[in-house]
Coordinates of N, CA, C and O in Angstrom, one line a residue:
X1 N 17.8 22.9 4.4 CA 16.5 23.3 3.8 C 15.7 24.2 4.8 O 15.7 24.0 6.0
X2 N 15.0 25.4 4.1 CA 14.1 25.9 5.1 C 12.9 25.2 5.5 O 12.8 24.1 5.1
X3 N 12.0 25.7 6.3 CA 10.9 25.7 6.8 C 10.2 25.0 5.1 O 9.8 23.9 4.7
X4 N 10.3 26.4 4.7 CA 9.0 26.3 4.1 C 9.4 24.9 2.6 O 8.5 24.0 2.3
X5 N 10.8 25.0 2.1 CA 11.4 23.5 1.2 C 10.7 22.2 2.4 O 9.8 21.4 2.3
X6 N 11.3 22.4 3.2 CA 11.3 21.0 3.7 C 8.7 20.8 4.3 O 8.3 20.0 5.1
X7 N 8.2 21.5 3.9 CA 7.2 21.9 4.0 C 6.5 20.9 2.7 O 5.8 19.9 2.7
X8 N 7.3 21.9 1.3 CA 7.3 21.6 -0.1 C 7.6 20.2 -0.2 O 6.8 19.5 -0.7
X9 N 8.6 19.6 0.3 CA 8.9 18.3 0.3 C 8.2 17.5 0.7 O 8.5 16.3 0.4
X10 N 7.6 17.6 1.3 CA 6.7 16.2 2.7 C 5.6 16.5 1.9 O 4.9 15.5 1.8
X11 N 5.1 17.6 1.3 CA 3.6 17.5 0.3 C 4.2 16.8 -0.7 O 3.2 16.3 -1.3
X12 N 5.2 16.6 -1.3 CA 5.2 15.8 -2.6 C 5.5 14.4 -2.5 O 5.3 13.5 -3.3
X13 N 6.1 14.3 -1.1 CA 6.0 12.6 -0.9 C 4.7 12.0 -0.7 O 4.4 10.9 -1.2
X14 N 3.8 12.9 0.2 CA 2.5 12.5 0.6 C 1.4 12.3 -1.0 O 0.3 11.9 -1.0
X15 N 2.3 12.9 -2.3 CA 1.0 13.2 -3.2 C 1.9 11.6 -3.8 O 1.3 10.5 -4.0
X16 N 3.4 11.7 -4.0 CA 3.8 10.2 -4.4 C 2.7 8.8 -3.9 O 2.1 8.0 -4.7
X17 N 2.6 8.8 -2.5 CA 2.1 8.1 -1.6 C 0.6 8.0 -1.9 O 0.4 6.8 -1.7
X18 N -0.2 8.5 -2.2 CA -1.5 9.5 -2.1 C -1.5 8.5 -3.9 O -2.3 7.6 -4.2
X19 N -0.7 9.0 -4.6 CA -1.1 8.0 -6.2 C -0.5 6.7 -6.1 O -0.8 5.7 -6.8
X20 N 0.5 6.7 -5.1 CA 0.8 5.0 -5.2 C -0.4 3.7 -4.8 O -0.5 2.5 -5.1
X21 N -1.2 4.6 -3.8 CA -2.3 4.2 -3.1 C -3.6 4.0 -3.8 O -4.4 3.1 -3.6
X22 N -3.7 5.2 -4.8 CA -4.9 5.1 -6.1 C -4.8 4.3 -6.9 O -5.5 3.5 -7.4
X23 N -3.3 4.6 -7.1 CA -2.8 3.3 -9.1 C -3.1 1.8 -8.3 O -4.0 1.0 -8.4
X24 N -2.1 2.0 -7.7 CA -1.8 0.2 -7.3 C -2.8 -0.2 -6.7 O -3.6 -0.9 -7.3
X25 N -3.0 0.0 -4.8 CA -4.3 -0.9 -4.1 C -5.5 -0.2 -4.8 O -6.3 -1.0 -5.2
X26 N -5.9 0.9 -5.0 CA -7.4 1.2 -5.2 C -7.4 0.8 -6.9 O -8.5 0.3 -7.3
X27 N -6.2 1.0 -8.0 CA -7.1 0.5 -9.2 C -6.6 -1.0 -10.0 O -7.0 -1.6 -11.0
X28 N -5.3 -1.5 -8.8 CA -4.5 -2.4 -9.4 C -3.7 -2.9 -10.2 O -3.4 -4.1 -10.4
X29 N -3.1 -1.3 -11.0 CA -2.2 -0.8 -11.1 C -1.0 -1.4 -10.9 O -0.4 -0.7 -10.0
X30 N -0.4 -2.6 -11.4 CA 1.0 -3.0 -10.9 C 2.5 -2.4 -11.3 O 3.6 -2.6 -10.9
X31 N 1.8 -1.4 -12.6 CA 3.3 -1.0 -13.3 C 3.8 0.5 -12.5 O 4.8 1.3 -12.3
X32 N 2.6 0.4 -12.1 CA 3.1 1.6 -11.2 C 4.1 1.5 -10.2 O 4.8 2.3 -9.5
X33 N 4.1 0.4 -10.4 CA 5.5 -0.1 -9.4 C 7.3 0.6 -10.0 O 8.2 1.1 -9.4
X34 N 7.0 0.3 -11.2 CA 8.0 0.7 -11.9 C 8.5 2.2 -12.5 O 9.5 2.5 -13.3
X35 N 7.5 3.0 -11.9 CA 7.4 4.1 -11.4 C 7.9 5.1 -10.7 O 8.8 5.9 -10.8
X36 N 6.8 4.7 -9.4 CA 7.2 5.3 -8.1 C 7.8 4.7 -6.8 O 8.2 5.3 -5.8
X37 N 7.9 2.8 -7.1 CA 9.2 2.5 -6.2 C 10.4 2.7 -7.2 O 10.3 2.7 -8.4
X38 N 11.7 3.0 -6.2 CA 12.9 2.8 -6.1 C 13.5 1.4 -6.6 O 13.2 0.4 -6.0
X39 N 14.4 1.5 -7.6 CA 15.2 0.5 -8.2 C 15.5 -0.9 -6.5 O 15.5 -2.1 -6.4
X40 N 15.8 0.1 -5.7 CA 16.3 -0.5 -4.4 C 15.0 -0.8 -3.1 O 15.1 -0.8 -1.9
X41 N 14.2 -0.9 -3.7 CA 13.1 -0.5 -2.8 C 12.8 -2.0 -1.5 O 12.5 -3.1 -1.8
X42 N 13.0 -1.4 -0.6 CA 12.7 -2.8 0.4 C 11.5 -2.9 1.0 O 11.0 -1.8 0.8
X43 N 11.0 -3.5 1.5 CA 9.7 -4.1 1.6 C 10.0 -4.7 3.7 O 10.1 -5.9 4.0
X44 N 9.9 -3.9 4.2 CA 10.3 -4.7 5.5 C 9.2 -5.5 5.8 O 9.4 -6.4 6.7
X45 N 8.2 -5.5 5.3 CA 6.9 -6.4 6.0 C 6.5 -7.5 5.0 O 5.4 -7.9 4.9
X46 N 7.7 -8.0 4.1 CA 7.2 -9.2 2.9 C 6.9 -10.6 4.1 O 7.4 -10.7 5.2
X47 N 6.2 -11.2 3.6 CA 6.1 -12.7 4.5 C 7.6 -13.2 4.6 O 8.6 -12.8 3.9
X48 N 7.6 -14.0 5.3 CA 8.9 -14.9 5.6 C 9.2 -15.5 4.3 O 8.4 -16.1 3.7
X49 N 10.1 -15.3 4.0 CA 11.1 -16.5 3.4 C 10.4 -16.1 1.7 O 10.0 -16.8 0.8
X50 N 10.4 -14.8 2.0 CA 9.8 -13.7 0.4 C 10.6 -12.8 0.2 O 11.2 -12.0 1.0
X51 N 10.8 -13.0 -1.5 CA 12.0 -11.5 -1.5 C 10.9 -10.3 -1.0 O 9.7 -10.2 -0.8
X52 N 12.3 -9.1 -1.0 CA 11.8 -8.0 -0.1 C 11.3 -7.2 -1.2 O 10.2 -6.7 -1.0
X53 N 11.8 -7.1 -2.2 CA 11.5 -6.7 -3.1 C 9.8 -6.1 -3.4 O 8.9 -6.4 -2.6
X54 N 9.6 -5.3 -4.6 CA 7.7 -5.5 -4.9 C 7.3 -6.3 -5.3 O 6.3 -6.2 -6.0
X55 N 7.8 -7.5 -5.2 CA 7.3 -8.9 -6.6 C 6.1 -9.3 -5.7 O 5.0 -9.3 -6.2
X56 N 6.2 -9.6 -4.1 CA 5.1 -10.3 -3.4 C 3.8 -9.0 -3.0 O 2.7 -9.3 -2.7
X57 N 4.2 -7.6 -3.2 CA 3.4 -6.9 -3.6 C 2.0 -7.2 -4.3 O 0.9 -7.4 -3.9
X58 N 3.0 -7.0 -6.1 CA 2.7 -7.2 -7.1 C 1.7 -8.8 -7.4 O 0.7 -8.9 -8.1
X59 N 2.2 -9.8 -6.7 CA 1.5 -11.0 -6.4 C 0.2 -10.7 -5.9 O -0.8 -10.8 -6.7
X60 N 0.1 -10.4 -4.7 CA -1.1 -10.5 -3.7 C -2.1 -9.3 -4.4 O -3.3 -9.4 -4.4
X61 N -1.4 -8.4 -5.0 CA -2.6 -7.2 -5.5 C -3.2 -8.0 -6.8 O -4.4 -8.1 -6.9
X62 N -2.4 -8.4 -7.8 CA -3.0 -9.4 -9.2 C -3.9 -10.6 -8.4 O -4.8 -11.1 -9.1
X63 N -3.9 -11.0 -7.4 CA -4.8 -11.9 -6.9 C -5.8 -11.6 -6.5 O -6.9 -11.9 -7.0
X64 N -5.6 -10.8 -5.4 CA -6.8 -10.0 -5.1 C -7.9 -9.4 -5.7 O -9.0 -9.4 -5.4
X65 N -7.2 -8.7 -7.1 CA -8.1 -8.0 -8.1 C -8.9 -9.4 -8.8 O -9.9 -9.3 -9.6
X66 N -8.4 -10.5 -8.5 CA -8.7 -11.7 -9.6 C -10.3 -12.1 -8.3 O -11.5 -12.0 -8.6
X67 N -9.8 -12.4 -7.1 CA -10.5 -13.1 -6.1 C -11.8 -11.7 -5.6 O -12.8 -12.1 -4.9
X68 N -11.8 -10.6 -5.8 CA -12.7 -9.0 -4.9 C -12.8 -8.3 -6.2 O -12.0 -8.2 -7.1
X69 N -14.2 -7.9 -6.2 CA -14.4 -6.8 -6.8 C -14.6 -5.8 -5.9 O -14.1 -5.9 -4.8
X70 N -15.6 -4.6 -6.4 CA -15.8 -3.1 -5.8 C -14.9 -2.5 -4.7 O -15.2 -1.8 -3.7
X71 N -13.7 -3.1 -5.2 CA -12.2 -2.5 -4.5 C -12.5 -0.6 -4.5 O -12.9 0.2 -5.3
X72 N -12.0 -0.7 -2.9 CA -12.2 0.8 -3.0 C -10.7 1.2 -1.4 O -10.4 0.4 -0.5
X73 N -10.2 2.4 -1.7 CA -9.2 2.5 -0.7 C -9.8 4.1 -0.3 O -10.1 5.1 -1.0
X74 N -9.7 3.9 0.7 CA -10.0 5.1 1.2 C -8.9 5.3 2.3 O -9.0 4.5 3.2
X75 N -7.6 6.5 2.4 CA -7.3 7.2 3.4 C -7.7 7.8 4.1 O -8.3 8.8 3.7
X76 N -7.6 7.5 5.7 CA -8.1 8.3 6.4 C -6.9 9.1 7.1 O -7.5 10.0 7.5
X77 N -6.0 9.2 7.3 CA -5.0 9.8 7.7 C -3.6 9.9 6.9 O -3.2 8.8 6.5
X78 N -2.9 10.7 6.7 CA -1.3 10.8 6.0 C -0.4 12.0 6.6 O -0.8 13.1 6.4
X79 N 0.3 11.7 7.2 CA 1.6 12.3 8.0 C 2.9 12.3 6.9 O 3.5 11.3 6.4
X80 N 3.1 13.2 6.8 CA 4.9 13.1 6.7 C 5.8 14.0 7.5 O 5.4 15.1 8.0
X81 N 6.7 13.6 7.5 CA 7.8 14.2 8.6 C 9.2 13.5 7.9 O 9.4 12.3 7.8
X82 N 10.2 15.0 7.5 CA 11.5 14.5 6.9 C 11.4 13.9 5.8 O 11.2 14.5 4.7
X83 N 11.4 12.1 5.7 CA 11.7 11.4 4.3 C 10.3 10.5 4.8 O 10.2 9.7 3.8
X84 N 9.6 10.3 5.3 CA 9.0 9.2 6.1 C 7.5 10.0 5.6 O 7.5 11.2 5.5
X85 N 6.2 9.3 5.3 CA 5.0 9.2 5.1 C 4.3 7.8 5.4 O 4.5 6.7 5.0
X86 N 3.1 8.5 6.7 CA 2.4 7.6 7.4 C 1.1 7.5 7.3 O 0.5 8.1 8.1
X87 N 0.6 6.9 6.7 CA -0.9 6.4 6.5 C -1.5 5.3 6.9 O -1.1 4.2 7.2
X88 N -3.1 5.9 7.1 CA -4.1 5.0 7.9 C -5.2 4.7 6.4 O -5.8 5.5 5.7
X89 N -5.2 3.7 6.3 CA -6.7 3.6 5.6 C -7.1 2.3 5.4 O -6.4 1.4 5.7
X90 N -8.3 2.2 4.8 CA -9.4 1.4 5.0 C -9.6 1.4 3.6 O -9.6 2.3 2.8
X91 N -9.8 -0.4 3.4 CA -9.9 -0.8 2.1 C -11.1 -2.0 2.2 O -11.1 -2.8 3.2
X92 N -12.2 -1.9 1.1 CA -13.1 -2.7 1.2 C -13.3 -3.2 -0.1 O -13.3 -2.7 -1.2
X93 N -13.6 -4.5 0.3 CA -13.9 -5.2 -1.1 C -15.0 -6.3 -1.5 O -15.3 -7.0 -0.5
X94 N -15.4 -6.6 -2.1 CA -16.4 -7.8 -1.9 C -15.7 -9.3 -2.4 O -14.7 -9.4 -3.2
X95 N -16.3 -10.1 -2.0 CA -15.5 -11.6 -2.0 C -16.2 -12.4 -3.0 O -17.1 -13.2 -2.8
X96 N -15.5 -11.7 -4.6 CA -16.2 -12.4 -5.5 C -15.6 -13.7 -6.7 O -16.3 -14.4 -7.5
X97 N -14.6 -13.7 -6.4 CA -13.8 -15.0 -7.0 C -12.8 -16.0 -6.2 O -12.3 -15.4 -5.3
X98 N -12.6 -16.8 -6.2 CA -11.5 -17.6 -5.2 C -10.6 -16.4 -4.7 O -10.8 -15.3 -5.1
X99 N -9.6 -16.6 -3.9 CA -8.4 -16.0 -3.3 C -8.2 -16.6 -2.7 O -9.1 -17.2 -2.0
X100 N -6.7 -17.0 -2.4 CA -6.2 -17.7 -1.6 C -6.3 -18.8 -1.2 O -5.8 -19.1 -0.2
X101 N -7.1 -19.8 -2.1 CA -7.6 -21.0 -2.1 C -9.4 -21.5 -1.1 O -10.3 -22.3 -0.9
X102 N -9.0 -20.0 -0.9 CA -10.9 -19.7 -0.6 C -11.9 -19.4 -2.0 O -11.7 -18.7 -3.0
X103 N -12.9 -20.2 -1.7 CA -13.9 -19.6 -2.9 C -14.8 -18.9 -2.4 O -15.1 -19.2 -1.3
X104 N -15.3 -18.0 -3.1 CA -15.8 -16.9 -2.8 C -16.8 -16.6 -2.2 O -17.3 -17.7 -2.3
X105 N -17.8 -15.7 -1.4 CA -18.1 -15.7 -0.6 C -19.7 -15.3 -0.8 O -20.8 -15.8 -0.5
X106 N -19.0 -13.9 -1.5 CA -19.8 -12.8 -1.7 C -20.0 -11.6 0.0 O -20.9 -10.7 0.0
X107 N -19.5 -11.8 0.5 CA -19.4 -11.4 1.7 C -18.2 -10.0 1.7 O -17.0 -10.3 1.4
X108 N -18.6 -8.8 2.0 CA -17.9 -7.8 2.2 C -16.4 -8.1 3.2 O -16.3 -9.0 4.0
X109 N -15.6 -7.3 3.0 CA -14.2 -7.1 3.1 C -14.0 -5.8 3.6 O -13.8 -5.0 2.7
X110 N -14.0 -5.2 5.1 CA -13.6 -3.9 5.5 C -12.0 -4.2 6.2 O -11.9 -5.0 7.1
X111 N -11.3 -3.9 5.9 CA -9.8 -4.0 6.4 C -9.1 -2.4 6.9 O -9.3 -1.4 6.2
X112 N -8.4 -2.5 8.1 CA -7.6 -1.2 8.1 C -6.1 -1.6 8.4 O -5.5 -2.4 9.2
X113 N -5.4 -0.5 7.4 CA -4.1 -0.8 7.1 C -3.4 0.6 7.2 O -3.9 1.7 6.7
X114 N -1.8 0.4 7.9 CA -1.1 1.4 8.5 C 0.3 1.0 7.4 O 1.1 0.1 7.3
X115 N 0.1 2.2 6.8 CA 2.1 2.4 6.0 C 2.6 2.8 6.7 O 2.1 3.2 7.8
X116 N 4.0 3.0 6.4 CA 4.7 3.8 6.8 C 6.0 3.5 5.5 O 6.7 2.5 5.4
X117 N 5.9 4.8 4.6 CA 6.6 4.7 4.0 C 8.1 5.6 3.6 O 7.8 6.8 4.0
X118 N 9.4 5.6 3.2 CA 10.5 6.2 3.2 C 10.6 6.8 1.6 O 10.7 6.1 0.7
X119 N 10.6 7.9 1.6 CA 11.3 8.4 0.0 C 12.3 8.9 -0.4 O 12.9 9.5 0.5
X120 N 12.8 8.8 -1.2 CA 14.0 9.9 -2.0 C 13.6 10.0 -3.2 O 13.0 9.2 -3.9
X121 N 14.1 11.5 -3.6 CA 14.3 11.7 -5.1 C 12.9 11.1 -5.8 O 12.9 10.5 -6.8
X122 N 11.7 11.5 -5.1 CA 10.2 11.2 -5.5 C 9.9 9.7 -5.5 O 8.9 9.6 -6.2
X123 N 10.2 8.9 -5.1 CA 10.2 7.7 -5.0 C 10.1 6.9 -3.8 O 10.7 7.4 -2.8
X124 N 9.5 5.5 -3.5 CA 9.4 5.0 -2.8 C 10.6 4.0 -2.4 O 10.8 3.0 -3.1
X125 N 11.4 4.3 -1.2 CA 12.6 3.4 -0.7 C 12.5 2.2 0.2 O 13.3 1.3 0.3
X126 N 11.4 2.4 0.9 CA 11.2 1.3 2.0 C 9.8 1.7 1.9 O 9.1 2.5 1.3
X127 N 9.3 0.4 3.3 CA 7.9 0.1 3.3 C 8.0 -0.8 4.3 O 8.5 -1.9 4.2
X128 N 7.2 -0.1 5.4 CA 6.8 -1.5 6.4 C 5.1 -1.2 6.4 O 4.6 -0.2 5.8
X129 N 4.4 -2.2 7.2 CA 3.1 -2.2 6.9 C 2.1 -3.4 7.7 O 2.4 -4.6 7.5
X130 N 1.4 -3.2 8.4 CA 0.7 -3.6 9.6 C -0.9 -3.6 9.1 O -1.5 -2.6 8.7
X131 N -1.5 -4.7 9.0 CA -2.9 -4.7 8.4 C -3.4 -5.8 8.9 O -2.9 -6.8 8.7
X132 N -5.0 -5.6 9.8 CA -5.8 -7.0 10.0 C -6.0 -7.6 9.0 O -6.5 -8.6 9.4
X133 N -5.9 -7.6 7.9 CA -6.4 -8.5 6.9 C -6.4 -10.0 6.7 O -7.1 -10.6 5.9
X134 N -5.5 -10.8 7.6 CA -5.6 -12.1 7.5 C -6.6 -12.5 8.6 O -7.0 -13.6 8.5
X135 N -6.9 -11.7 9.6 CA -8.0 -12.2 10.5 C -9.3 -11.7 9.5 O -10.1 -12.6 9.7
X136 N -9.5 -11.2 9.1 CA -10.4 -10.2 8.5 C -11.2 -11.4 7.7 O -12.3 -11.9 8.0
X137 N -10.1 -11.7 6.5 CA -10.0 -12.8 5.2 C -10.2 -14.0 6.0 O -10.8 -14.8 5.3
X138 N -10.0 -14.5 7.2 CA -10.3 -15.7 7.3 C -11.9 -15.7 8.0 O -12.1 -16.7 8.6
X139 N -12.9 -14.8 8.1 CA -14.2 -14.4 8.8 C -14.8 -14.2 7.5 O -15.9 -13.6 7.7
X140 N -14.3 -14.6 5.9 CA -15.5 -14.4 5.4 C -16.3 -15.4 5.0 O -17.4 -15.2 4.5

């Protein structure tokens, strides 16, 4: 590939990335899953003893949306290089229904969370992912 394909390509994974991040965490969007992940898509950061799969994804976002309103995602950073796209962003929410067997708070939700995701063929292949959020969630 030249310069400028392989240029073309890392902008279209980052725009994959960029709507995976609007549909799903920012509007909770779960079919988007069926979309823009990969039939094969692995999940290296699922909790222990969880398929790798999007199912525990798809879980914690339907919860969340049930337990937070005024969900909002904001990226602050997205890198790609080759097949690989890296993002920084900050998601806030308010603590307005149970979650997690917490009842609700009403108490704001700032979290910052790091992807790093793999594509092919416009689609999402892998996925690891690093986020304060359970220290965060247990301070409200």
């Amino acid at each position: 590939m030249s310069t400028i394909e392989e240029k073309s390509a890392i902008e279209k994974n980052k725009q994959v990335v960029i709507r995976f991040n609007e549909e799903f965490f920012g509007k909770g969007n779960t079919d988007i899953t069926k979309e823009l992940l990969a039939e094969n898509f692995y999940n290296h950061s699922a909790p222990p003893n969880a398929p790798t799969d999007a199912s525990p994804m798809v879980k914690f976002v339907t919860g969340f949306y049930s337990g937070f309103s005024d969900i909002s995602v904001q990226i602050q950073d997205i890198f790609g290089e080759d097949d690989r796209v890296c993002v920084r962003k900050t998601l806030t929410a308010t603590h307005s229904g149970e979650f997690m067997g917490k009842p609700a708070t009403g108490k704001k939700l700032v979290t910052t969370i790091f992807d790093i995701e793999v594509l092919k063929d416009g689609k999402i292949t892998e996925r690891w992912n690093s986020t304060d959020f359970p220290q965060v969630f247990q301070g409200l």
